Each structure stands twice: as structure tokens, then as C-alpha cells.
Tab-separated table of C-alpha atoms in Angstrom:
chain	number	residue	atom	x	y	z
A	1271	UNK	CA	-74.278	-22.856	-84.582
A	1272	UNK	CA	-74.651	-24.339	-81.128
A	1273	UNK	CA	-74.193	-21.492	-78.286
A	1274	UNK	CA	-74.060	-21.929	-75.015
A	1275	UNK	CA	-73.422	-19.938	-72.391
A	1276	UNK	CA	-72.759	-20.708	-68.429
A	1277	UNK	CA	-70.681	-19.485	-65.829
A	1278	UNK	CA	-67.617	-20.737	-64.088
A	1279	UNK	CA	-66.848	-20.412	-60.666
A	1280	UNK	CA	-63.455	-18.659	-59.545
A	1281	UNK	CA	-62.534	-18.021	-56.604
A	1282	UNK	CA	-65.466	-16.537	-54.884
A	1283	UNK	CA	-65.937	-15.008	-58.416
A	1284	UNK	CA	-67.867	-16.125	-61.559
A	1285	UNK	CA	-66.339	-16.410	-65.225
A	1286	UNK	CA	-68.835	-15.809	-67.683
A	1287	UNK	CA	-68.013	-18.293	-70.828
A	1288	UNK	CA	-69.906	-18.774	-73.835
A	1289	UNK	CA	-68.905	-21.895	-75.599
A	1290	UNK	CA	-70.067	-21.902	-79.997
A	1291	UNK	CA	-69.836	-25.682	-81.177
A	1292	UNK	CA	-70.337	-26.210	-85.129
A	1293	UNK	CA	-72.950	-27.576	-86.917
A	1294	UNK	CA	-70.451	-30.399	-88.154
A	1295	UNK	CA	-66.779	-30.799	-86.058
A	1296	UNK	CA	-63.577	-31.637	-87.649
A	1297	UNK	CA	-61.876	-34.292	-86.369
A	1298	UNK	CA	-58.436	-33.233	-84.805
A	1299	UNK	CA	-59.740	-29.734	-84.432
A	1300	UNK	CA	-59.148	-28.459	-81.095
A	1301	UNK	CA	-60.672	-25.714	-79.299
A	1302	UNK	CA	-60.165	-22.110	-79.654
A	1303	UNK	CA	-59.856	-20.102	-76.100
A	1304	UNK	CA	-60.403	-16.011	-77.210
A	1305	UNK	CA	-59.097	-13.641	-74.890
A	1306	UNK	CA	-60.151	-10.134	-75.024
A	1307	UNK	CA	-58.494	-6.749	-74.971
A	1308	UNK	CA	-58.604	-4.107	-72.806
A	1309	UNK	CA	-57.565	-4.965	-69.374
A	1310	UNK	CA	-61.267	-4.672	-68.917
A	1311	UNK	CA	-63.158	-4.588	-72.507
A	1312	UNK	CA	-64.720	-7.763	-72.725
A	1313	UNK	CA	-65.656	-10.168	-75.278
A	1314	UNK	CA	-67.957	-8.252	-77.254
A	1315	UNK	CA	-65.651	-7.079	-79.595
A	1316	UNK	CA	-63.697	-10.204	-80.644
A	1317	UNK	CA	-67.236	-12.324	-81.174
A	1318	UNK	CA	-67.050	-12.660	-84.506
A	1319	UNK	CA	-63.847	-14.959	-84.076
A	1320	UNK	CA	-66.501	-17.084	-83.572
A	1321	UNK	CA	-67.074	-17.936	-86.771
A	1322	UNK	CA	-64.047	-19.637	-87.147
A	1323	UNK	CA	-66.479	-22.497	-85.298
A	1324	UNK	CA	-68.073	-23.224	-88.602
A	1325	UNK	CA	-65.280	-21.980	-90.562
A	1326	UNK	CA	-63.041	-24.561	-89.346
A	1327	UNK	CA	-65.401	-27.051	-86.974
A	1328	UNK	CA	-63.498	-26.209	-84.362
A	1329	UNK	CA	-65.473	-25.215	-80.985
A	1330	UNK	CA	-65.045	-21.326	-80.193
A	1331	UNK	CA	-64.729	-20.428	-76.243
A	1332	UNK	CA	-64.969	-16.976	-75.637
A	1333	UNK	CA	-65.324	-15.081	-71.752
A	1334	UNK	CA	-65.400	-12.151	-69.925
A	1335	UNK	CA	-62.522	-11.857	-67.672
A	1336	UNK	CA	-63.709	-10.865	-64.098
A	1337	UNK	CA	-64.078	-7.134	-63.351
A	1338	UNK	CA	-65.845	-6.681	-66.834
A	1339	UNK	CA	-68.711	-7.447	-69.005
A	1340	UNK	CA	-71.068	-10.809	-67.259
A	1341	UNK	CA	-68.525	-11.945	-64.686
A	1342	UNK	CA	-68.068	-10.950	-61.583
A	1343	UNK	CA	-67.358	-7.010	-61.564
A	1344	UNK	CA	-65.248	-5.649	-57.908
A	1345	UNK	CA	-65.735	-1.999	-58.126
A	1346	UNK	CA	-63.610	-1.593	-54.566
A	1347	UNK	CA	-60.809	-4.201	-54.676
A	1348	UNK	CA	-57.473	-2.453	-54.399
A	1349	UNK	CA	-55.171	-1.512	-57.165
A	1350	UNK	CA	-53.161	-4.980	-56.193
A	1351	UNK	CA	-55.804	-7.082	-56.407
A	1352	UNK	CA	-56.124	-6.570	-60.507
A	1353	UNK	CA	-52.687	-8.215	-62.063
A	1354	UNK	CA	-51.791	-9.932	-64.844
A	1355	UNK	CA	-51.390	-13.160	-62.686
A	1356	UNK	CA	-55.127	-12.911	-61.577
A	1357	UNK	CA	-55.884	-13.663	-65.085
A	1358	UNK	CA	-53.319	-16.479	-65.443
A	1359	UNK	CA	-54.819	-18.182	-63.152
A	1360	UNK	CA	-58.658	-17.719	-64.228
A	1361	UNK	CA	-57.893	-18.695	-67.469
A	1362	UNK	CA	-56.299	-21.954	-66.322
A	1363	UNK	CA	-59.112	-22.425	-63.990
A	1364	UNK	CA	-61.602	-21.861	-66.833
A	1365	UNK	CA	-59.488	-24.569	-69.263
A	1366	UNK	CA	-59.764	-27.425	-66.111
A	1367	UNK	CA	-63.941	-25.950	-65.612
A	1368	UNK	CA	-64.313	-27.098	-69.149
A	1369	UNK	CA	-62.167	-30.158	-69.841
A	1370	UNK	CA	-60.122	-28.806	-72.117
A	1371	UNK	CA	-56.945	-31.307	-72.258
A	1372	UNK	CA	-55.227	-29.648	-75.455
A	1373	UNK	CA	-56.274	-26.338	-76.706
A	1374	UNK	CA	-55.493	-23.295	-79.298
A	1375	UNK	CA	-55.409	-19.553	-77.601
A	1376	UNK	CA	-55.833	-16.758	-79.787
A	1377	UNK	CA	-55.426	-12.985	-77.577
A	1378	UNK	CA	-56.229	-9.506	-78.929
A	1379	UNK	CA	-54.243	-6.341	-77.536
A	1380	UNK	CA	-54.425	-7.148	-73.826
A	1381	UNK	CA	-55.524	-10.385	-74.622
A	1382	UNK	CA	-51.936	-11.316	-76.597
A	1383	UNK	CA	-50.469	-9.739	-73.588
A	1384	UNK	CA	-52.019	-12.291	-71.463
A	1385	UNK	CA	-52.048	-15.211	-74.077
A	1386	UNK	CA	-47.875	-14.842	-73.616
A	1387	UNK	CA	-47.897	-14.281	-69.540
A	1388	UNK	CA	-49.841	-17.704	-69.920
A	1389	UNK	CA	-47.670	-19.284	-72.367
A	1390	UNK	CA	-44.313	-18.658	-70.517
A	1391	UNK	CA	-46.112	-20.844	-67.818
A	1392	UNK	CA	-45.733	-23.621	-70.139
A	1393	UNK	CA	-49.178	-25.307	-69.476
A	1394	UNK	CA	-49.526	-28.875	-70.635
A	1395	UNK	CA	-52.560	-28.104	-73.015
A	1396	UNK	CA	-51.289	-25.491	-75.146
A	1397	UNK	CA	-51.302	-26.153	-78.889
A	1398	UNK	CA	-50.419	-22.624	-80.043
A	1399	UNK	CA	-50.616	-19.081	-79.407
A	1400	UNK	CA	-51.716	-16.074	-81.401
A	1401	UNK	CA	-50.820	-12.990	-80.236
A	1402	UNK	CA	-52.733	-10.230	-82.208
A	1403	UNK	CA	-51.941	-6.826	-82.192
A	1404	UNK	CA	-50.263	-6.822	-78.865
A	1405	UNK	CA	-47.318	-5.350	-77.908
A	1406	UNK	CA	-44.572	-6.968	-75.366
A	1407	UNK	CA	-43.950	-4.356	-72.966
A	1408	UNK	CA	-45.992	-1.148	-72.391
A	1409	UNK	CA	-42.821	0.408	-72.463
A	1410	UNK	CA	-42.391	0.345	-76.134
A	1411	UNK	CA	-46.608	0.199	-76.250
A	1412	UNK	CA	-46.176	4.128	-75.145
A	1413	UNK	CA	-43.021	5.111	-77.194
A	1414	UNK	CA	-44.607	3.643	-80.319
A	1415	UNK	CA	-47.996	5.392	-79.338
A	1416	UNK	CA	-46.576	8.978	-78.672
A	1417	UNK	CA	-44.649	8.436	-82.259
A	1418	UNK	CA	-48.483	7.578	-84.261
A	1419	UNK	CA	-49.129	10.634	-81.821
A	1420	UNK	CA	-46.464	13.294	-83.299
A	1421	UNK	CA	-48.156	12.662	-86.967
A	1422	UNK	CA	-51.566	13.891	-85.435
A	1423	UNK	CA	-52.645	17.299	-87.049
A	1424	UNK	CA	-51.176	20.246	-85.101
A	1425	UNK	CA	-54.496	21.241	-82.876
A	1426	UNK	CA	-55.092	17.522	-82.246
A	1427	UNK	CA	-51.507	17.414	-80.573
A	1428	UNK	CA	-51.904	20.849	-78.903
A	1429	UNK	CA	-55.561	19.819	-77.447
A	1430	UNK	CA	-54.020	16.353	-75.928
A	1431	UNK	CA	-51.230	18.398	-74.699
A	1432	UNK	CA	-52.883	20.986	-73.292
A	1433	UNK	CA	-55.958	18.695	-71.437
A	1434	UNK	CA	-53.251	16.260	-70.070
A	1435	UNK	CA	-51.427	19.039	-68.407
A	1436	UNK	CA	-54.422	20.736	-67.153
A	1437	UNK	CA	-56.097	17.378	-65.804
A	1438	UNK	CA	-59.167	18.368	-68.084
A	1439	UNK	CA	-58.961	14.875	-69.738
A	1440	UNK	CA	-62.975	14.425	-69.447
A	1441	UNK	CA	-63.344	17.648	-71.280
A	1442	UNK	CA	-65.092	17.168	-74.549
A	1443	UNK	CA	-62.337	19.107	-76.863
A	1444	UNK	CA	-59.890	16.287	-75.432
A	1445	UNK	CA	-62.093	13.540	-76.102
A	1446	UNK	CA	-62.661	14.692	-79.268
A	1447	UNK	CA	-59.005	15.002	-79.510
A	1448	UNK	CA	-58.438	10.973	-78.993
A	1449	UNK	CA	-61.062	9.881	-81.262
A	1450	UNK	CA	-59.306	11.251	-84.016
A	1451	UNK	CA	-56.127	9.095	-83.035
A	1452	UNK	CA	-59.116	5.574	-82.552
A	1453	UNK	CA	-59.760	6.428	-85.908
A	1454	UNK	CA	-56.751	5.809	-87.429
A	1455	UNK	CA	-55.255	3.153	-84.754
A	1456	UNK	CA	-57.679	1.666	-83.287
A	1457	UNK	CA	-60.887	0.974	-85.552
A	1458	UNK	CA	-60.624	2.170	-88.831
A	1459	UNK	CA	-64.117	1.189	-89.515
A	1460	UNK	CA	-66.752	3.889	-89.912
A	1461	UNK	CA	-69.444	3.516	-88.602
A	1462	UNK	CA	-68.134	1.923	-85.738
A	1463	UNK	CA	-69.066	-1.523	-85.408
A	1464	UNK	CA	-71.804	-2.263	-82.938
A	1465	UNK	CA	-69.451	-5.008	-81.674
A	1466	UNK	CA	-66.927	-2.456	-80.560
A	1467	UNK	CA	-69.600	0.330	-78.883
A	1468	UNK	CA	-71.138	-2.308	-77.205
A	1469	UNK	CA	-67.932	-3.068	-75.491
A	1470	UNK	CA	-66.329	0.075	-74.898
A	1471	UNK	CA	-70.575	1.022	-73.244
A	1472	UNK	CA	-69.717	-1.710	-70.778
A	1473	UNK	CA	-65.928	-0.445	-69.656
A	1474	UNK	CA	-67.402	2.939	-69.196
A	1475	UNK	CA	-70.426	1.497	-66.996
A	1476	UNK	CA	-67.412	0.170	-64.935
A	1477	UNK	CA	-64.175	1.132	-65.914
A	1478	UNK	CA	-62.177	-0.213	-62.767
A	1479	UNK	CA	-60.109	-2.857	-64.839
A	1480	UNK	CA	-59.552	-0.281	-67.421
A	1481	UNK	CA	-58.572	2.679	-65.037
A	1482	UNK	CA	-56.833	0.548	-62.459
A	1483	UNK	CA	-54.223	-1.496	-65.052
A	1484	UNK	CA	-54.048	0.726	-68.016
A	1485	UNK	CA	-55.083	4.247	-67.293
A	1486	UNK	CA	-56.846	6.909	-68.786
A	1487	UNK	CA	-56.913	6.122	-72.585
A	1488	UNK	CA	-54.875	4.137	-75.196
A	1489	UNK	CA	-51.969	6.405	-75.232
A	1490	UNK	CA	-51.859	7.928	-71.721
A	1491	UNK	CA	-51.073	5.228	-69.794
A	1492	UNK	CA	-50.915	5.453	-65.778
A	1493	UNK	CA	-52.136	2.253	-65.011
A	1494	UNK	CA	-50.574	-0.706	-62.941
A	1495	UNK	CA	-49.468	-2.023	-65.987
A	1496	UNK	CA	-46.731	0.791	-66.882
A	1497	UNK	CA	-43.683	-1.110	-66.089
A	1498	UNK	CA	-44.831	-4.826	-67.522
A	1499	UNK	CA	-43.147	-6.273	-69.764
A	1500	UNK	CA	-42.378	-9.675	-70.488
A	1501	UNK	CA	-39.376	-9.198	-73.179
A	1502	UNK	CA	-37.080	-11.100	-71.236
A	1503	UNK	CA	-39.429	-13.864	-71.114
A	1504	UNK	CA	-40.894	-15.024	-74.229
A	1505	UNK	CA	-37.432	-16.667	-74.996
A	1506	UNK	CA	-39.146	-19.337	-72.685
A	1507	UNK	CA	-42.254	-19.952	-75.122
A	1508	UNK	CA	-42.311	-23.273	-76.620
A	1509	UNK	CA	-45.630	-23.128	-77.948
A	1510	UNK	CA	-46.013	-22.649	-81.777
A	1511	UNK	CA	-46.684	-18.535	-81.846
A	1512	UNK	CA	-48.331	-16.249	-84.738
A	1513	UNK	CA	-48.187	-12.933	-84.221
A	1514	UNK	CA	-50.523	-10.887	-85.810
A	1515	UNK	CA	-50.815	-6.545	-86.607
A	1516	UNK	CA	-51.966	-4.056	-88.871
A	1517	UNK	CA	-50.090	-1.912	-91.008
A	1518	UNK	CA	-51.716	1.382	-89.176
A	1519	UNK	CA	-51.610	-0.707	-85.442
A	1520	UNK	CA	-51.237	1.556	-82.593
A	1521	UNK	CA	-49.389	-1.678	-81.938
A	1522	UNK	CA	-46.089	-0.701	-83.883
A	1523	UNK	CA	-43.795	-2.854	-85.338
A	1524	UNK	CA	-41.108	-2.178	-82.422
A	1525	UNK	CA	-43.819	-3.406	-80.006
A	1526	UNK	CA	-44.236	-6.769	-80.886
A	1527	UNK	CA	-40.558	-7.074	-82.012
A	1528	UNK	CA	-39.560	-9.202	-79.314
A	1529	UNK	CA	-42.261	-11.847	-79.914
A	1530	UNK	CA	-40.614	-12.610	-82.949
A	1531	UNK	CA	-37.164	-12.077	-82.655
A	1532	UNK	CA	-37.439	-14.039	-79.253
A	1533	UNK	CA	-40.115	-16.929	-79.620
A	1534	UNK	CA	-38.149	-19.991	-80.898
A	1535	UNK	CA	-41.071	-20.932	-83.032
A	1536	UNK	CA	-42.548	-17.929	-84.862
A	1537	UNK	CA	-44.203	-16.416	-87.364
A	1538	UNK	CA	-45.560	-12.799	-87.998
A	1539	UNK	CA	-48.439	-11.579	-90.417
A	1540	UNK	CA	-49.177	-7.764	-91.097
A	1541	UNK	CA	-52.439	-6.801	-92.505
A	1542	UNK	CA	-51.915	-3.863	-95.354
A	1543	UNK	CA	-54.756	-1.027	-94.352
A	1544	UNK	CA	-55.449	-2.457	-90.951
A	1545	UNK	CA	-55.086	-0.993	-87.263
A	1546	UNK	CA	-55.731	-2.557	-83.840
A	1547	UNK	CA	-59.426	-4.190	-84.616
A	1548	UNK	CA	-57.594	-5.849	-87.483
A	1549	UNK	CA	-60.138	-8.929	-86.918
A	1550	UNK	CA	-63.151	-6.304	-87.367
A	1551	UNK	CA	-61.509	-4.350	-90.688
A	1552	UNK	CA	-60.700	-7.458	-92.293
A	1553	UNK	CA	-62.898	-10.349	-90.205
A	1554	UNK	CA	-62.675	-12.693	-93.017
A	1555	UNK	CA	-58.841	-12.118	-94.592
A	1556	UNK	CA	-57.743	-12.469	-90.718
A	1557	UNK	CA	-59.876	-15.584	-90.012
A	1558	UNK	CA	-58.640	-17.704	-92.688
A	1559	UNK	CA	-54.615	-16.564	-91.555
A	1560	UNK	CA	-55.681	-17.883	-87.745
A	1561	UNK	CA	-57.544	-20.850	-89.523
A	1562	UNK	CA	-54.710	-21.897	-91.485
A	1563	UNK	CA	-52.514	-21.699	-88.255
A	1564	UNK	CA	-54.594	-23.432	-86.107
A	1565	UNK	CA	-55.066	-26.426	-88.939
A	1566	UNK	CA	-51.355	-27.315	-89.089
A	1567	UNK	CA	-50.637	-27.309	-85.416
A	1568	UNK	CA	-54.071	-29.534	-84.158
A	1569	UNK	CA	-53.317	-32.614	-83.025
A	1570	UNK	CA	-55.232	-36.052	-83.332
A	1571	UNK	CA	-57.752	-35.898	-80.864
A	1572	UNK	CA	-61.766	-36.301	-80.364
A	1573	UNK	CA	-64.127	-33.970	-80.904
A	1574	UNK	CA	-64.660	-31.569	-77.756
A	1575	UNK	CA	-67.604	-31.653	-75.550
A	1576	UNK	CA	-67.720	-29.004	-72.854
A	1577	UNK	CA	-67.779	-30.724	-69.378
């Protein structure tokens, strides 16, 4: 398949994008945007979504939102410089970079987060949404995680506990601690896909985004994202939404509730076996669920060409 890669100017930032165009396009199929997790874990992860290029000859955009990965990383902004509606409006300055007139966005964790702060907007190009294994307000994100947390073993529980209070959290007991709970939330995939190390290495080179918007870890969350939510918003999504999870998501059911019971236009899917990195434990089962979406809500259009 076709890759390119380039990078965008935003701002007096860069968006690095990297654009996979089959071997042979479908006519009617339009682009896939992929936005990744984190706040800050790049695209590394979720790059085997690009398959879907040749799966369904549909070109595959993927980037790295600034502050992670290729863009444009700013160590020392302040706190209030990283929001959600920084990302709004990269994203829509990415879609106009590359011509994109009418458009499918898929988001995982974060990225569904985002995919629905840019789909209350409305925005003229939007075909559809999937929102995988993201919840819609961190509230319930931290009630459902400290309930996955209570089933831990005993000393797992008592080690968390006991490191949070103490402010030991780099201590290796307590990291030890939450790999057990990545293990059965997160990735359920042993060994750990390259994909995934390679972007959780990069958030650890610079774990600003990370830090700054979510917090320490998964289930500890401090960040500037604490209080977001966007429950009382979705109502306003008239894009065609799937919402995606795993039967073992971190993401539980009550989290991305509201998508579904608010969305006028919705449908759910829950993999059996999966967690979070549903797309990485079952790459090809998910990819033909998103495929099948994305086929009945294309429009008549020609084929893409990046501008």
C-alpha cells in the first residue's frame, strides 16, 4: 500500500500525518481519520487500522496529535494550554490541510473522547463516528476503573493503596502493581505488541500530554481532564455513531452508556474476551465491524487524493 507521510502546519506547530492509499480504491469510499488514545500516546498503537485501506479501498489517515510522538512536542506550555479544544481545532485544521470534503472518524480511548467533542461541533464533512472503547465522562471513567480495581487480588489492592498514599507511585512494587490491572484492561495480549511498547516508549520520553490531562496512570487520574464530560452533549450528535468495547474494557459498560442512550443514531458492539486494545486482541474481528459501518454510511463521491 501507498504511504505517505508529511507534516501539517498548525499554528506555529506541526501535525505529523501519514496518509495509506490502497492498491485499488473503492468508489464511494471515503476516508478514514484515526485518532489516537492517550491524551498523549500517539499513533503507534492504532496503525494497524490501517489495513482497513486495502481491506475496504478506502484511504487510512492516521497523526500524531501535537505534544506527542512526530509533531510538535511543548515540554513547558502551561497546564491551560493542553485542552480538549486544542485538539478540535487541529483536527479540523488537519481535515482542510488535506482536502478532505466528507470523511469517516474512527477514535480509540482518548481518541473517542475527542472524535465526540468534534462531532457535537457538527462539522460539515462528517460521515460517521466510531467511538471505541471510550468512555463519556472521566467521572464514570474513574468509578468504573476503581470497581475493575476492587476485583484485583488482595496485595495488588493493598500495594496501589499503600504507594498512592505514600506518593511512592514510581516505586517498582507499585508499578508492578498496575501492570497487573494493563493486563487484564488494557492489553490482554502477551507478549505485548510492539505496536503498543513503542507507543507507551514515546509518552514516557515525554509524558507532558499524558501527565498534564490525565494524570499519573489509567486509574489514578489527576489530570486536567477530571471534571470533562460531555454527557449532556452528545444528545447534539447527528452523525451516524458506533460505539465500540470489550467485554473486560477498563472502559465499562456505565462509561459509554450515554453515547448510546443519548446519540439519536446509534449502535453499540461488545467484543467477548476483549479489553481496551480491542483493535490489537481481535485486529481482524474489529476491522470488518468498522468496515461494515463505514460501507453503509459512504456516500457517492470520487476517489480521495491528498492535497
Amino acid at each position: 500500500m501507498p504511504v505517505e507521510t508529511r507534516t501539517v502546519p498548525f499554528r506555529d506547530l506541526e501535525t505529523w500525518v501519514q496518509v495509506t492509499t490502497p492498491e485499488q480504491p473503492r468508489a464511494g469510499a471515503l476516508p478514514l481519520v484515526v485518532l489516537h488514545g492517550g491524551p498523549g500516546m500517539a499513533h503507534d498503537y492504532v496503525k494497524n487500522i490501517a489495513a482497513l485501506a486495502e481491506e475496504t479501498g478506502r484511504t487510512v489517515v492516521h497523526y500524531d496529535q501535537v505534544g506527542c510522538g512526530r509533531s510538535t512536542h511543548r515540554p513547558d506550555a502551561a497546564a491551560d494550554f493542553w485542552t480538549p479544544a486544542l485538539f478540535v481545532e487541529e483536527f479540523a485544521n488537519l481535515v482542510a490541510a488535506l482536502g478532505l470534503e466528507r470523511y469517516h472518524v474512527l477514535g480509540q480511548s482518548w481518541g473517542g473522547m475527542l472524535g465526540a467533542e468534534i462531532a457535537i461541533t457538527r462539522p460539515e464533512g462528517l460521515a460517521s463516528l466510531a467511538i471505541c472503547n471510550s468512555p463519556a465522562s472521566m467521572r464514570l471513567w474513574v468509578e468504573g476503573a476503581n470497581a475493575l480495581r476492587a476485583e484485583l487480588p488482595p496485595e495488588v489492592r493493598d500495594a496501589l493503596d499503600r504507594h498512592e498514599a505514600a506518593g511512592t507511585i514510581d516505586d517498582p512494587e507499585y508499578v508492578a502493581a498496575t501492570q497487573v490491572f494493563y493486563d487484564r484492561h488494557v492489553c490482554r495480549v502477551q507478549p505485548t505488541p510492539q505496536d503498543f511498547l513503542d507507543t507507551v516508549a514515546q509518552m514516557e520520553a515525554d509524558p507532558t500530554v499524558y501527565h498534564t490531562m490525565n494524570g499519573v496512570n489509567e486509574f489514578f487520574v489527576t489530570g486536567t481532564l477530571e471534571d470533562w464530560s460531555v454527557v449532556e452533549e452528545v444528545a447534539g450528535i447527528t452523525a451516524p455513531t458506533l460505539v465500540i468495547a470489550g467485554e473486560l474494557d477498563e472502559a465499562t459498560p456505565e462509561t459509554w452508556a450515554p453515547f448510546v442512550e443519548r446519540i439519536p443514531d446509534v449502535r453499540s458492539r461488545v467484543f467477548a474476551g476483549a479489553s481496551h486494545c480491542t483493535h490489537l486482541e481481535q485486529p481482524e474481528a474489529f476491522r470488518a465491524v468498522v468496515a461494515a459501518f463505514l460501507a453503509e454510511h459512504d456516500a457517492d463521491a470520487a476517489t480521495f487524493q491528498p492535497s
